[in-house]
Short mmCIF file of C-alpha atoms in Angstrom, two decimals:
data_model
loop_
_atom_site.label_atom_id
_atom_site.label_comp_id
_atom_site.label_asym_id
_atom_site.label_seq_id
_atom_site.Cartn_x
_atom_site.Cartn_y
_atom_site.Cartn_z
CA ALA A 1448 39.81 -99.91 -22.44
CA GLN A 1449 40.53 -96.32 -23.34
CA ARG A 1450 43.64 -95.88 -25.41
CA VAL A 1451 45.41 -93.17 -27.39
CA THR A 1452 47.74 -94.05 -30.24
CA GLN A 1453 50.19 -91.77 -31.97
CA PRO A 1454 51.77 -93.89 -34.71
CA GLU A 1455 54.69 -91.60 -35.51
CA LYS A 1456 57.55 -91.22 -33.05
CA LEU A 1457 59.24 -88.60 -35.19
CA LEU A 1458 57.97 -86.31 -37.90
CA SER A 1459 60.43 -84.17 -39.81
CA VAL A 1460 59.32 -81.45 -42.23
CA PHE A 1461 60.76 -78.34 -43.83
CA LYS A 1462 59.73 -74.84 -42.84
CA GLY A 1463 56.59 -73.79 -44.69
CA ALA A 1464 55.43 -77.35 -45.35
CA PRO A 1465 52.09 -78.63 -44.03
CA VAL A 1466 52.12 -80.71 -40.88
CA GLU A 1467 49.78 -83.42 -39.68
CA LEU A 1468 50.40 -85.26 -36.42
CA LYS A 1469 48.22 -88.31 -36.19
CA CYS A 1470 46.21 -89.38 -33.17
CA ASN A 1471 43.72 -92.22 -32.89
CA TYR A 1472 41.73 -93.08 -29.82
CA SER A 1473 39.77 -95.99 -28.48
CA TYR A 1474 36.63 -95.07 -26.58
CA SER A 1475 33.02 -96.02 -27.16
CA GLY A 1476 31.31 -92.85 -25.91
CA SER A 1477 31.76 -89.16 -26.63
CA PRO A 1478 35.44 -88.44 -26.09
CA GLU A 1479 37.06 -85.34 -24.69
CA LEU A 1480 40.39 -84.89 -26.46
CA PHE A 1481 43.40 -82.62 -26.12
CA TRP A 1482 46.77 -81.88 -27.61
CA TYR A 1483 49.67 -81.08 -25.28
CA VAL A 1484 53.05 -79.74 -26.33
CA GLN A 1485 56.47 -79.75 -24.72
CA TYR A 1486 59.02 -77.30 -26.12
CA SER A 1487 62.68 -77.77 -25.35
CA ARG A 1488 63.44 -77.01 -21.68
CA GLN A 1489 59.83 -76.10 -20.98
CA ARG A 1490 57.04 -77.82 -19.15
CA LEU A 1491 54.40 -79.88 -20.85
CA GLN A 1492 51.45 -77.57 -21.53
CA LEU A 1493 48.04 -77.57 -23.12
CA LEU A 1494 47.94 -76.65 -26.80
CA LEU A 1495 44.27 -77.06 -27.60
CA ARG A 1496 41.03 -78.80 -26.67
CA HIS A 1497 38.65 -80.30 -29.21
CA ILE A 1498 35.66 -78.98 -27.31
CA SER A 1499 36.84 -75.39 -27.80
CA ARG A 1500 37.19 -75.75 -31.58
CA GLU A 1501 40.05 -73.30 -31.37
CA SER A 1502 43.13 -72.57 -33.42
CA ILE A 1503 46.28 -72.07 -31.37
CA LYS A 1504 49.56 -70.97 -32.95
CA GLY A 1505 48.06 -71.91 -36.31
CA PHE A 1506 47.27 -75.47 -35.22
CA THR A 1507 43.82 -77.00 -35.49
CA ALA A 1508 42.49 -80.45 -34.71
CA ASP A 1509 39.18 -81.91 -35.78
CA LEU A 1510 37.50 -84.78 -34.03
CA ASN A 1511 36.44 -87.50 -36.47
CA LYS A 1512 34.26 -89.94 -34.57
CA GLY A 1513 33.87 -92.25 -37.55
CA GLU A 1514 37.62 -92.73 -37.83
CA THR A 1515 38.19 -92.23 -34.07
CA SER A 1516 40.87 -89.71 -34.88
CA PHE A 1517 41.97 -86.30 -33.64
CA HIS A 1518 44.81 -85.33 -35.93
CA LEU A 1519 46.70 -82.09 -35.33
CA LYS A 1520 47.28 -79.95 -38.42
CA LYS A 1521 49.06 -76.79 -39.42
CA PRO A 1522 49.21 -75.55 -43.03
CA PHE A 1523 52.67 -73.95 -42.82
CA ALA A 1524 55.14 -75.25 -40.24
CA GLN A 1525 57.54 -72.89 -38.49
CA GLU A 1526 60.88 -73.72 -36.87
CA GLU A 1527 59.49 -72.73 -33.48
CA ASP A 1528 56.91 -75.51 -33.80
CA SER A 1529 59.64 -78.08 -33.19
CA ALA A 1530 58.62 -79.87 -29.99
CA MET A 1531 57.17 -83.05 -28.56
CA TYR A 1532 53.42 -83.33 -29.05
CA TYR A 1533 51.08 -85.55 -27.03
CA CYS A 1534 47.49 -86.40 -27.76
CA ALA A 1535 45.35 -87.04 -24.67
CA LEU A 1536 41.93 -88.46 -23.86
CA ARG A 1537 40.00 -87.66 -20.71
CA SER A 1538 38.84 -90.74 -18.89
CA PRO A 1539 35.05 -91.00 -18.77
CA HIS A 1540 35.13 -92.35 -15.22
CA TYR A 1541 34.56 -89.12 -13.36
CA ASN A 1542 34.46 -90.85 -10.01
CA GLN A 1543 38.06 -91.77 -10.66
CA GLY A 1544 39.16 -88.19 -10.77
CA GLY A 1545 39.02 -87.61 -14.47
CA LYS A 1546 42.26 -89.15 -15.65
CA LEU A 1547 44.06 -88.01 -18.76
CA ILE A 1548 45.33 -90.85 -20.92
CA PHE A 1549 48.23 -89.83 -23.14
CA GLY A 1550 49.59 -91.22 -26.37
CA GLN A 1551 53.20 -92.14 -26.96
CA GLY A 1552 54.07 -88.71 -28.27
CA THR A 1553 55.36 -87.45 -31.62
CA GLU A 1554 58.50 -85.41 -31.90
CA LEU A 1555 58.08 -82.74 -34.56
CA SER A 1556 61.25 -81.38 -36.15
CA VAL A 1557 60.90 -78.42 -38.49
CA LYS A 1558 64.01 -77.84 -40.58
CA PRO A 1559 64.96 -74.46 -42.05
CA SER B 105 47.51 -68.05 -9.85
CA GLN B 106 47.94 -71.78 -9.70
CA THR B 107 51.49 -73.11 -9.51
CA ILE B 108 52.89 -76.60 -9.27
CA HIS B 109 56.34 -77.32 -7.89
CA GLN B 110 58.23 -80.55 -8.25
CA TRP B 111 61.67 -81.45 -6.96
CA PRO B 112 64.38 -82.43 -7.34
CA ALA B 113 64.95 -81.78 -11.04
CA THR B 114 67.54 -84.54 -11.39
CA LEU B 115 68.48 -87.45 -9.18
CA VAL B 116 71.02 -90.25 -9.42
CA GLN B 117 70.45 -93.07 -6.97
CA PRO B 118 72.03 -96.50 -6.51
CA VAL B 119 69.99 -99.67 -6.88
CA GLY B 120 68.35 -100.59 -3.60
CA SER B 121 68.26 -97.06 -2.21
CA PRO B 122 65.02 -95.31 -1.21
CA LEU B 123 63.29 -92.60 -3.22
CA SER B 124 61.19 -89.61 -2.37
CA LEU B 125 59.95 -87.13 -4.97
CA GLU B 126 57.80 -84.26 -3.82
CA CYS B 127 55.14 -82.24 -5.55
CA THR B 128 53.25 -79.27 -4.14
CA VAL B 129 50.52 -77.08 -5.56
CA GLU B 130 49.72 -73.45 -4.81
CA GLY B 131 46.68 -71.35 -5.51
CA THR B 132 44.01 -74.02 -5.25
CA SER B 133 42.45 -76.37 -2.76
CA ASN B 134 41.57 -80.06 -2.97
CA PRO B 135 43.30 -80.52 -6.31
CA ASN B 136 43.32 -83.77 -8.28
CA LEU B 137 46.98 -84.78 -8.35
CA TYR B 138 48.77 -87.27 -10.58
CA TRP B 139 52.15 -88.89 -11.04
CA TYR B 140 53.13 -89.79 -14.60
CA ARG B 141 56.27 -91.44 -15.95
CA GLN B 142 57.56 -90.35 -19.34
CA ALA B 143 59.49 -93.07 -21.11
CA ALA B 144 60.85 -93.09 -24.63
CA GLY B 145 58.46 -94.84 -26.97
CA ARG B 146 55.85 -95.30 -24.25
CA GLY B 147 54.56 -91.80 -23.83
CA LEU B 148 53.16 -90.61 -20.54
CA GLN B 149 52.17 -93.50 -18.32
CA LEU B 150 49.88 -92.71 -15.39
CA LEU B 151 51.27 -94.21 -12.19
CA PHE B 152 49.12 -92.82 -9.38
CA TYR B 153 46.37 -90.29 -8.81
CA SER B 154 44.77 -88.76 -5.76
CA VAL B 155 41.48 -86.93 -5.36
CA GLY B 156 42.05 -86.01 -1.71
CA ILE B 157 44.17 -86.37 1.42
CA GLY B 158 45.05 -89.98 2.06
CA GLN B 159 43.31 -91.15 -1.13
CA ILE B 160 45.63 -92.91 -3.56
CA SER B 161 44.78 -94.94 -6.64
CA SER B 162 47.41 -97.00 -8.40
CA GLU B 163 47.23 -97.51 -12.12
CA VAL B 164 49.97 -100.06 -12.67
CA PRO B 165 51.66 -102.58 -10.39
CA GLN B 166 55.18 -101.49 -9.68
CA ASN B 167 57.94 -100.88 -7.23
CA LEU B 168 56.71 -97.38 -6.39
CA SER B 169 54.15 -95.98 -3.99
CA ALA B 170 52.48 -92.61 -3.50
CA SER B 171 51.16 -90.69 -0.55
CA ARG B 172 49.18 -87.51 0.01
CA PRO B 173 49.87 -86.32 3.53
CA GLN B 174 48.47 -82.83 2.94
CA ASP B 175 45.88 -81.31 0.63
CA ARG B 176 48.41 -79.80 -1.75
CA GLN B 177 51.28 -82.26 -1.36
CA PHE B 178 51.81 -85.45 -3.35
CA ILE B 179 54.81 -87.71 -2.80
CA LEU B 180 56.21 -90.52 -4.93
CA SER B 181 58.31 -93.05 -3.04
CA SER B 182 60.16 -96.31 -3.20
CA LYS B 183 61.77 -98.35 -0.44
CA LYS B 184 64.28 -99.98 -2.80
CA LEU B 185 64.91 -98.65 -6.29
CA LEU B 186 65.35 -100.93 -9.27
CA LEU B 187 67.23 -100.16 -12.46
CA SER B 188 63.91 -100.21 -14.28
CA ASP B 189 62.69 -97.29 -12.18
CA SER B 190 64.91 -94.94 -14.17
CA GLY B 191 62.92 -92.41 -16.13
CA PHE B 192 61.38 -88.98 -16.22
CA TYR B 193 58.66 -88.44 -13.63
CA LEU B 194 56.02 -85.74 -13.92
CA CYS B 195 53.60 -84.50 -11.31
CA ALA B 196 50.39 -83.00 -12.60
CA TRP B 197 47.40 -81.18 -11.26
CA ILE B 198 44.32 -81.64 -13.41
CA LEU B 199 41.58 -79.05 -13.33
CA LEU B 200 38.36 -80.79 -14.26
CA GLY B 201 35.62 -78.73 -15.84
CA ARG B 202 32.82 -79.05 -18.33
CA VAL B 203 34.70 -77.02 -20.94
CA ASN B 204 38.03 -76.10 -19.37
CA THR B 205 39.67 -79.36 -18.36
CA GLU B 206 43.41 -78.80 -18.26
CA ALA B 207 46.47 -80.47 -16.80
CA PHE B 208 49.27 -78.41 -15.25
CA PHE B 209 52.60 -80.15 -15.03
CA GLY B 210 55.64 -79.78 -12.82
CA GLN B 211 59.10 -79.38 -14.27
CA GLY B 212 59.74 -83.10 -13.98
CA THR B 213 62.40 -85.21 -12.27
CA ARG B 214 65.01 -87.11 -14.25
CA LEU B 215 65.76 -90.21 -12.15
CA THR B 216 68.73 -92.38 -13.00
CA VAL B 217 69.18 -95.56 -11.02
CA VAL B 218 72.73 -96.88 -11.20
#
């Protein structure tokens, strides 16, 4: 079964420190992975897609098929990065409407 | 532009009472719609999804049900709420594409069953 695991419930760092939010997935084929973010009092929204190979707000995420990981990284954390982050995997069963399977979420707290 | 509305924002209901949460989408047709529950330590759990009017798929057995009476309307219901139904419920519309898959979420409903 497809599964997404985020081992850390809470990650606390100081401003300017590097950040890595871990995500591991379980899927035998070629995965389609995403990171979603929820800032305080805002809706859950897309941060980045692995397929786009993009950097958003200084964040990047590289798909490592050997380790089945899609960790989110930023070299220098900012206070405004404090939020809840979810890793998500698109279900490969397209006839089922293309579900998104989410991890448990990691709360990032960036201290001044 | 596409917009997703979800209401109410908060709800306090007694055990055994009925529930109806509504979600509507604007700016698109025949959307794929989803109900998720966000629980502490459990992340976002998919409850139901719908690919069209009258088409409902349930992901987990539970006390809740869903309906899609109109193309852009998705309703989450219960005949008798349980304490364990408390949580944060999110409606989502997922745009499926080869390179631009994206989920758009409603504001969420905080349900407290007392």
